[in-house]
Amino acid sequence: LAKTTQPISMDSYEGQEVNITCSHNNIATNDYITWYQQFPSQGPRFIIQGYKTKVTNEVASLFIPADRKSSTLSLPRVSLSDTAVYYCLVGGGTASKLTFGTGTRLQVTL
Amino acid sequence: GAVVSQHPSWVICKSGTSVKIECRSLDFQATTMFWYRQFPKQSLMLMATSNEGSKATYEQGVEKDKFLINHASLTLSTLTVTSAHPEDSSFYICSARENEQFFGPGTRLTVL
């Protein structure tokens, strides 16, 4: 399974754009990149998934360079409620297991 | 998105007793479900892969006789923590996969 590396923590002010980068140097050809958000004492919540280039949904954008060895989750105009741990996971297939890395603890303040 | 539920949301038990945690996929069928454990301030650790109609696959270091997994139907997997001890106190999370992997809300187990 591809190992991921993320910053342990990040701080941001409310209203700013936050970019969290994840490195996954040994990503396999059939692996997708998925980001999850987790609040304390809750299960992880799916944010966005991509394979290459750029993916955007109503809450975030995911940028993936051509070599796919890294990815960047972009959260536009964060609010206090975006304070959470964000996990980058790499895996493929409908039944494949996902291995969680350390995640990035994002703290948003006024 | 798809919904995965867990029951109970929290449980307190005495040392030596067994506790069963249920994981249900509410609006889709899941031949494969996953069980994770999370200690405070730590990441999720995959314990086992639950396969409908067959034996679960356990990760290295996870005792299969202590953490019994049953996946009797396409919408239900259960995790039984047998002879629980205080060190088993943790947050247990299940997940099931449709297009993406959806996680349950978690079960907080406290063993006294």
PDB file of C-alpha atoms in Angstrom:
ATOM      1  CA  LEU A   1       0.000   0.000   0.000  1.00  0.00           C
ATOM      2  CA  ALA A   2       1.261   3.461  -0.877  1.00  0.00           C
ATOM      3  CA  LYS A   3       2.448   5.444   2.126  1.00  0.00           C
ATOM      4  CA  THR A   4       1.385   9.057   2.476  1.00  0.00           C
ATOM      5  CA  THR A   5       3.123  11.975   4.153  1.00  0.00           C
ATOM      6  CA  GLN A   6       1.317  15.098   5.293  1.00  0.00           C
ATOM      7  CA  PRO A   7       2.151  18.018   7.579  1.00  0.00           C
ATOM      8  CA  ILE A   8       1.191  17.198  11.147  1.00  0.00           C
ATOM      9  CA  SER A   9      -0.627  20.457  11.702  1.00  0.00           C
ATOM     10  CA  MET A  10      -1.609  23.727  10.052  1.00  0.00           C
ATOM     11  CA  ASP A  11      -3.110  26.963  11.312  1.00  0.00           C
ATOM     12  CA  SER A  12      -5.303  29.364   9.384  1.00  0.00           C
ATOM     13  CA  TYR A  13      -7.504  32.363   9.908  1.00  0.00           C
ATOM     14  CA  GLU A  14     -11.157  32.275   9.030  1.00  0.00           C
ATOM     15  CA  GLY A  15     -11.842  33.302   5.450  1.00  0.00           C
ATOM     16  CA  GLN A  16      -8.471  32.231   4.088  1.00  0.00           C
ATOM     17  CA  GLU A  17      -7.792  29.528   1.519  1.00  0.00           C
ATOM     18  CA  VAL A  18      -6.024  26.502   2.939  1.00  0.00           C
ATOM     19  CA  ASN A  19      -3.896  24.132   0.888  1.00  0.00           C
ATOM     20  CA  ILE A  20      -2.815  20.821   2.389  1.00  0.00           C
ATOM     21  CA  THR A  21      -0.262  18.857   0.420  1.00  0.00           C
ATOM     22  CA  CYS A  22       0.219  15.111   0.633  1.00  0.00           C
ATOM     23  CA  SER A  23       3.103  13.166  -0.848  1.00  0.00           C
ATOM     24  CA  HIS A  24       2.656   9.599  -2.080  1.00  0.00           C
ATOM     25  CA  ASN A  25       5.788   8.731  -3.993  1.00  0.00           C
ATOM     26  CA  ASN A  26       5.003   5.049  -4.545  1.00  0.00           C
ATOM     27  CA  ILE A  27       1.432   5.435  -5.747  1.00  0.00           C
ATOM     28  CA  ALA A  28       0.357   2.585  -8.007  1.00  0.00           C
ATOM     29  CA  THR A  29      -1.179   2.947 -11.452  1.00  0.00           C
ATOM     30  CA  ASN A  30      -4.660   1.927 -10.316  1.00  0.00           C
ATOM     31  CA  ASP A  31      -4.631   3.942  -7.082  1.00  0.00           C
ATOM     32  CA  TYR A  32      -7.028   6.794  -6.490  1.00  0.00           C
ATOM     33  CA  ILE A  33      -6.370   9.654  -4.077  1.00  0.00           C
ATOM     34  CA  THR A  34      -9.052  10.329  -1.497  1.00  0.00           C
ATOM     35  CA  TRP A  35      -9.300  12.934   1.228  1.00  0.00           C
ATOM     36  CA  TYR A  36     -11.329  12.601   4.402  1.00  0.00           C
ATOM     37  CA  GLN A  37     -12.218  14.993   7.201  1.00  0.00           C
ATOM     38  CA  GLN A  38     -12.604  13.858  10.795  1.00  0.00           C
ATOM     39  CA  PHE A  39     -14.028  15.704  13.768  1.00  0.00           C
ATOM     40  CA  PRO A  40     -13.379  14.456  17.320  1.00  0.00           C
ATOM     41  CA  SER A  41     -15.362  11.340  18.247  1.00  0.00           C
ATOM     42  CA  GLN A  42     -16.824  10.997  14.757  1.00  0.00           C
ATOM     43  CA  GLY A  43     -16.092   8.771  11.811  1.00  0.00           C
ATOM     44  CA  PRO A  44     -14.176  10.210   8.851  1.00  0.00           C
ATOM     45  CA  ARG A  45     -16.241  12.038   6.250  1.00  0.00           C
ATOM     46  CA  PHE A  46     -15.496  11.820   2.539  1.00  0.00           C
ATOM     47  CA  ILE A  47     -14.394  15.134   1.027  1.00  0.00           C
ATOM     48  CA  ILE A  48     -13.091  14.481  -2.469  1.00  0.00           C
ATOM     49  CA  GLN A  49     -11.484  11.860  -4.660  1.00  0.00           C
ATOM     50  CA  GLY A  50      -9.386  12.087  -7.805  1.00  0.00           C
ATOM     51  CA  TYR A  51      -7.090  10.179 -10.116  1.00  0.00           C
ATOM     52  CA  LYS A  52      -5.245  12.926 -11.997  1.00  0.00           C
ATOM     53  CA  THR A  53      -5.382  16.629 -12.878  1.00  0.00           C
ATOM     54  CA  LYS A  54      -7.978  18.640 -11.002  1.00  0.00           C
ATOM     55  CA  VAL A  55     -11.235  17.728  -9.338  1.00  0.00           C
ATOM     56  CA  THR A  56     -13.635  20.210  -7.794  1.00  0.00           C
ATOM     57  CA  ASN A  57     -16.821  19.771  -5.814  1.00  0.00           C
ATOM     58  CA  GLU A  58     -18.948  22.003  -3.643  1.00  0.00           C
ATOM     59  CA  VAL A  59     -16.564  21.928  -0.683  1.00  0.00           C
ATOM     60  CA  ALA A  60     -13.031  21.515  -2.016  1.00  0.00           C
ATOM     61  CA  SER A  61     -10.654  21.161  -4.929  1.00  0.00           C
ATOM     62  CA  LEU A  62      -8.052  18.490  -5.429  1.00  0.00           C
ATOM     63  CA  PHE A  63      -4.969  19.164  -7.515  1.00  0.00           C
ATOM     64  CA  ILE A  64      -2.915  16.230  -8.768  1.00  0.00           C
ATOM     65  CA  PRO A  65       0.226  16.784 -10.861  1.00  0.00           C
ATOM     66  CA  ALA A  66       1.033  14.639 -13.864  1.00  0.00           C
ATOM     67  CA  ASP A  67       3.410  12.344 -11.973  1.00  0.00           C
ATOM     68  CA  ARG A  68       0.733  11.767  -9.280  1.00  0.00           C
ATOM     69  CA  LYS A  69       3.404  11.588  -6.585  1.00  0.00           C
ATOM     70  CA  SER A  70       1.654  14.272  -4.582  1.00  0.00           C
ATOM     71  CA  SER A  71      -1.735  15.922  -4.262  1.00  0.00           C
ATOM     72  CA  THR A  72      -3.061  19.126  -2.758  1.00  0.00           C
ATOM     73  CA  LEU A  73      -6.397  19.579  -1.070  1.00  0.00           C
ATOM     74  CA  SER A  74      -7.628  23.150  -1.355  1.00  0.00           C
ATOM     75  CA  LEU A  75     -10.288  24.463   0.998  1.00  0.00           C
ATOM     76  CA  PRO A  76     -11.588  27.874  -0.092  1.00  0.00           C
ATOM     77  CA  ARG A  77     -12.453  30.431   2.575  1.00  0.00           C
ATOM     78  CA  VAL A  78     -12.279  28.208   5.629  1.00  0.00           C
ATOM     79  CA  SER A  79     -14.499  28.786   8.635  1.00  0.00           C
ATOM     80  CA  LEU A  80     -14.152  27.813  12.277  1.00  0.00           C
ATOM     81  CA  SER A  81     -16.177  24.685  11.586  1.00  0.00           C
ATOM     82  CA  ASP A  82     -13.451  23.435   9.247  1.00  0.00           C
ATOM     83  CA  THR A  83     -11.211  22.817  12.258  1.00  0.00           C
ATOM     84  CA  ALA A  84     -10.605  19.078  11.996  1.00  0.00           C
ATOM     85  CA  VAL A  85      -8.103  16.423  11.018  1.00  0.00           C
ATOM     86  CA  TYR A  86      -7.692  15.866   7.284  1.00  0.00           C
ATOM     87  CA  TYR A  87      -6.464  12.544   5.947  1.00  0.00           C
ATOM     88  CA  CYS A  88      -4.999  11.808   2.537  1.00  0.00           C
ATOM     89  CA  LEU A  89      -5.388   8.181   1.463  1.00  0.00           C
ATOM     90  CA  VAL A  90      -4.218   6.302  -1.570  1.00  0.00           C
ATOM     91  CA  GLY A  91      -5.795   3.088  -2.801  1.00  0.00           C
ATOM     92  CA  GLY A  92      -7.705   1.492  -5.614  1.00  0.00           C
ATOM     93  CA  GLY A  93     -10.547  -0.849  -6.373  1.00  0.00           C
ATOM     94  CA  THR A  94     -13.945  -1.175  -4.781  1.00  0.00           C
ATOM     95  CA  ALA A  95     -12.811  -3.619  -2.109  1.00  0.00           C
ATOM     96  CA  SER A  96      -9.330  -2.380  -1.445  1.00  0.00           C
ATOM     97  CA  LYS A  97      -8.453  -1.434   2.102  1.00  0.00           C
ATOM     98  CA  LEU A  98      -7.311   2.058   2.990  1.00  0.00           C
ATOM     99  CA  THR A  99      -4.401   2.803   5.275  1.00  0.00           C
ATOM    100  CA  PHE A 100      -4.565   6.025   7.239  1.00  0.00           C
ATOM    101  CA  GLY A 101      -1.471   8.139   7.773  1.00  0.00           C
ATOM    102  CA  THR A 102      -1.023  10.646  10.540  1.00  0.00           C
ATOM    103  CA  GLY A 103      -3.356  13.215   8.999  1.00  0.00           C
ATOM    104  CA  THR A 104      -3.122  17.012   9.198  1.00  0.00           C
ATOM    105  CA  ARG A 105      -4.703  18.774  12.125  1.00  0.00           C
ATOM    106  CA  LEU A 106      -6.118  22.061  10.817  1.00  0.00           C
ATOM    107  CA  GLN A 107      -6.896  24.763  13.350  1.00  0.00           C
ATOM    108  CA  VAL A 108      -8.955  27.708  12.116  1.00  0.00           C
ATOM    109  CA  THR A 109      -9.169  30.812  14.268  1.00  0.00           C
ATOM    110  CA  LEU A 110     -10.771  34.238  14.008  1.00  0.00           C
TER     111      LEU A 110
ATOM    112  CA  GLY B   1     -23.940   9.899  -0.066  1.00  0.00           C
ATOM    113  CA  ALA B   2     -24.289   6.404   1.261  1.00  0.00           C
ATOM    114  CA  VAL B   3     -24.968   5.928   4.964  1.00  0.00           C
ATOM    115  CA  VAL B   4     -23.233   3.584   7.356  1.00  0.00           C
ATOM    116  CA  SER B   5     -24.545   3.239  10.893  1.00  0.00           C
ATOM    117  CA  GLN B   6     -23.069   1.753  14.030  1.00  0.00           C
ATOM    118  CA  HIS B   7     -24.688   0.525  17.199  1.00  0.00           C
ATOM    119  CA  PRO B   8     -24.192   1.278  19.990  1.00  0.00           C
ATOM    120  CA  SER B   9     -22.604   4.722  19.777  1.00  0.00           C
ATOM    121  CA  TRP B  10     -20.988   4.167  23.140  1.00  0.00           C
ATOM    122  CA  VAL B  11     -20.731   1.323  25.620  1.00  0.00           C
ATOM    123  CA  ILE B  12     -19.241   0.846  29.063  1.00  0.00           C
ATOM    124  CA  CYS B  13     -18.536  -2.647  30.285  1.00  0.00           C
ATOM    125  CA  LYS B  14     -16.725  -4.482  33.034  1.00  0.00           C
ATOM    126  CA  SER B  15     -13.397  -6.160  32.454  1.00  0.00           C
ATOM    127  CA  GLY B  16     -13.818  -9.734  31.286  1.00  0.00           C
ATOM    128  CA  THR B  17     -17.131  -9.264  29.528  1.00  0.00           C
ATOM    129  CA  SER B  18     -17.789  -9.348  25.796  1.00  0.00           C
ATOM    130  CA  VAL B  19     -19.168  -6.499  23.739  1.00  0.00           C
ATOM    131  CA  LYS B  20     -20.763  -6.645  20.298  1.00  0.00           C
ATOM    132  CA  ILE B  21     -20.705  -3.698  17.903  1.00  0.00           C
ATOM    133  CA  GLU B  22     -22.909  -3.634  14.809  1.00  0.00           C
ATOM    134  CA  CYS B  23     -22.131  -1.951  11.515  1.00  0.00           C
ATOM    135  CA  ARG B  24     -24.861  -1.533   8.913  1.00  0.00           C
ATOM    136  CA  SER B  25     -24.895  -0.148   5.393  1.00  0.00           C
ATOM    137  CA  LEU B  26     -28.310   1.489   5.257  1.00  0.00           C
ATOM    138  CA  ASP B  27     -28.894   2.132   1.567  1.00  0.00           C
ATOM    139  CA  PHE B  28     -26.478  -0.104  -0.270  1.00  0.00           C
ATOM    140  CA  GLN B  29     -25.113  -3.608  -0.119  1.00  0.00           C
ATOM    141  CA  ALA B  30     -21.534  -4.136   0.938  1.00  0.00           C
ATOM    142  CA  THR B  31     -19.755  -7.409   0.369  1.00  0.00           C
ATOM    143  CA  THR B  32     -16.749  -5.933   2.120  1.00  0.00           C
ATOM    144  CA  MET B  33     -16.631  -3.884   5.279  1.00  0.00           C
ATOM    145  CA  PHE B  34     -13.667  -2.704   7.286  1.00  0.00           C
ATOM    146  CA  TRP B  35     -13.093  -2.300  11.015  1.00  0.00           C
ATOM    147  CA  TYR B  36     -10.765   0.317  12.442  1.00  0.00           C
ATOM    148  CA  ARG B  37      -9.642   1.278  15.925  1.00  0.00           C
ATOM    149  CA  GLN B  38      -8.583   4.746  16.968  1.00  0.00           C
ATOM    150  CA  PHE B  39      -6.892   5.746  20.206  1.00  0.00           C
ATOM    151  CA  PRO B  40      -7.000   9.361  21.426  1.00  0.00           C
ATOM    152  CA  LYS B  41      -4.986  11.798  19.309  1.00  0.00           C
ATOM    153  CA  GLN B  42      -3.971   8.992  16.953  1.00  0.00           C
ATOM    154  CA  SER B  43      -4.901   7.983  13.451  1.00  0.00           C
ATOM    155  CA  LEU B  44      -7.245   5.181  12.496  1.00  0.00           C
ATOM    156  CA  MET B  45      -5.678   1.740  12.481  1.00  0.00           C
ATOM    157  CA  LEU B  46      -7.179  -0.929  10.266  1.00  0.00           C
ATOM    158  CA  MET B  47      -7.990  -4.035  12.265  1.00  0.00           C
ATOM    159  CA  ALA B  48      -9.644  -6.334   9.783  1.00  0.00           C
ATOM    160  CA  THR B  49     -11.507  -6.708   6.525  1.00  0.00           C
ATOM    161  CA  SER B  50     -14.929  -8.272   6.876  1.00  0.00           C
ATOM    162  CA  ASN B  51     -16.093 -10.359   3.925  1.00  0.00           C
ATOM    163  CA  GLU B  52     -19.722 -11.380   3.491  1.00  0.00           C
ATOM    164  CA  GLY B  53     -20.084 -15.148   3.634  1.00  0.00           C
ATOM    165  CA  SER B  54     -16.452 -15.867   4.431  1.00  0.00           C
ATOM    166  CA  LYS B  55     -13.865 -15.400   7.129  1.00  0.00           C
ATOM    167  CA  ALA B  56     -12.527 -11.983   7.975  1.00  0.00           C
ATOM    168  CA  THR B  57      -8.972 -11.026   7.108  1.00  0.00           C
ATOM    169  CA  TYR B  58      -7.067  -9.625  10.074  1.00  0.00           C
ATOM    170  CA  GLU B  59      -4.170  -7.188   9.991  1.00  0.00           C
ATOM    171  CA  GLN B  60      -0.870  -8.203  11.506  1.00  0.00           C
ATOM    172  CA  GLY B  61      -0.907  -7.992  15.270  1.00  0.00           C
ATOM    173  CA  VAL B  62      -4.694  -8.139  15.638  1.00  0.00           C
ATOM    174  CA  GLU B  63      -5.894 -11.183  17.571  1.00  0.00           C
ATOM    175  CA  LYS B  64      -8.654 -12.891  15.617  1.00  0.00           C
ATOM    176  CA  ASP B  65      -9.853 -14.833  18.649  1.00  0.00           C
ATOM    177  CA  LYS B  66     -10.261 -11.654  20.638  1.00  0.00           C
ATOM    178  CA  PHE B  67     -11.912  -9.555  17.954  1.00  0.00           C
ATOM    179  CA  LEU B  68     -14.547 -11.778  16.377  1.00  0.00           C
ATOM    180  CA  ILE B  69     -16.014 -10.540  13.135  1.00  0.00           C
ATOM    181  CA  ASN B  70     -19.164 -11.855  11.515  1.00  0.00           C
ATOM    182  CA  HIS B  71     -20.479 -10.603   8.173  1.00  0.00           C
ATOM    183  CA  ALA B  72     -23.674 -12.591   7.856  1.00  0.00           C
ATOM    184  CA  SER B  73     -25.479 -10.393   5.349  1.00  0.00           C
ATOM    185  CA  LEU B  74     -24.713  -7.805   2.696  1.00  0.00           C
ATOM    186  CA  THR B  75     -25.718  -4.987   5.026  1.00  0.00           C
ATOM    187  CA  LEU B  76     -24.466  -6.101   8.438  1.00  0.00           C
ATOM    188  CA  SER B  77     -21.086  -6.811   9.965  1.00  0.00           C
ATOM    189  CA  THR B  78     -20.499  -7.284  13.677  1.00  0.00           C
ATOM    190  CA  LEU B  79     -17.364  -6.949  15.767  1.00  0.00           C
ATOM    191  CA  THR B  80     -17.321  -8.725  19.124  1.00  0.00           C
ATOM    192  CA  VAL B  81     -14.623  -7.788  21.584  1.00  0.00           C
ATOM    193  CA  THR B  82     -14.272 -10.881  23.752  1.00  0.00           C
ATOM    194  CA  SER B  83     -13.054 -10.805  27.340  1.00  0.00           C
ATOM    195  CA  ALA B  84     -12.545  -7.072  27.138  1.00  0.00           C
ATOM    196  CA  HIS B  85      -9.855  -5.396  29.202  1.00  0.00           C
ATOM    197  CA  PRO B  86      -9.148  -1.721  29.911  1.00  0.00           C
ATOM    198  CA  GLU B  87      -6.518  -1.615  27.167  1.00  0.00           C
ATOM    199  CA  ASP B  88      -9.284  -2.441  24.664  1.00  0.00           C
ATOM    200  CA  SER B  89     -10.933   0.880  25.468  1.00  0.00           C
ATOM    201  CA  SER B  90     -10.925   2.776  22.200  1.00  0.00           C
ATOM    202  CA  PHE B  91     -13.013   4.291  19.420  1.00  0.00           C
ATOM    203  CA  TYR B  92     -14.085   1.595  16.956  1.00  0.00           C
ATOM    204  CA  ILE B  93     -15.095   2.653  13.460  1.00  0.00           C
ATOM    205  CA  CYS B  94     -16.429   0.585  10.592  1.00  0.00           C
ATOM    206  CA  SER B  95     -16.618   1.424   6.931  1.00  0.00           C
ATOM    207  CA  ALA B  96     -18.227   0.063   3.809  1.00  0.00           C
ATOM    208  CA  ARG B  97     -17.528   0.786   0.198  1.00  0.00           C
ATOM    209  CA  GLU B  98     -19.885   1.770  -2.585  1.00  0.00           C
ATOM    210  CA  ASN B  99     -18.007   4.072  -4.978  1.00  0.00           C
ATOM    211  CA  GLU B 100     -16.125   5.722  -2.160  1.00  0.00           C
ATOM    212  CA  GLN B 101     -15.551   4.291   1.273  1.00  0.00           C
ATOM    213  CA  PHE B 102     -18.127   5.525   3.770  1.00  0.00           C
ATOM    214  CA  PHE B 103     -17.479   5.436   7.479  1.00  0.00           C
ATOM    215  CA  GLY B 104     -19.800   4.858  10.374  1.00  0.00           C
ATOM    216  CA  PRO B 105     -20.062   7.343  13.242  1.00  0.00           C
ATOM    217  CA  GLY B 106     -17.937   5.185  15.521  1.00  0.00           C
ATOM    218  CA  THR B 107     -18.481   3.366  18.826  1.00  0.00           C
ATOM    219  CA  ARG B 108     -16.752   4.496  21.977  1.00  0.00           C
ATOM    220  CA  LEU B 109     -15.867   1.460  24.120  1.00  0.00           C
ATOM    221  CA  THR B 110     -14.827   1.969  27.725  1.00  0.00           C
ATOM    222  CA  VAL B 111     -13.774  -1.067  29.717  1.00  0.00           C
ATOM    223  CA  LEU B 112     -13.671  -0.590  33.464  1.00  0.00           C
TER     224      LEU B 112
END
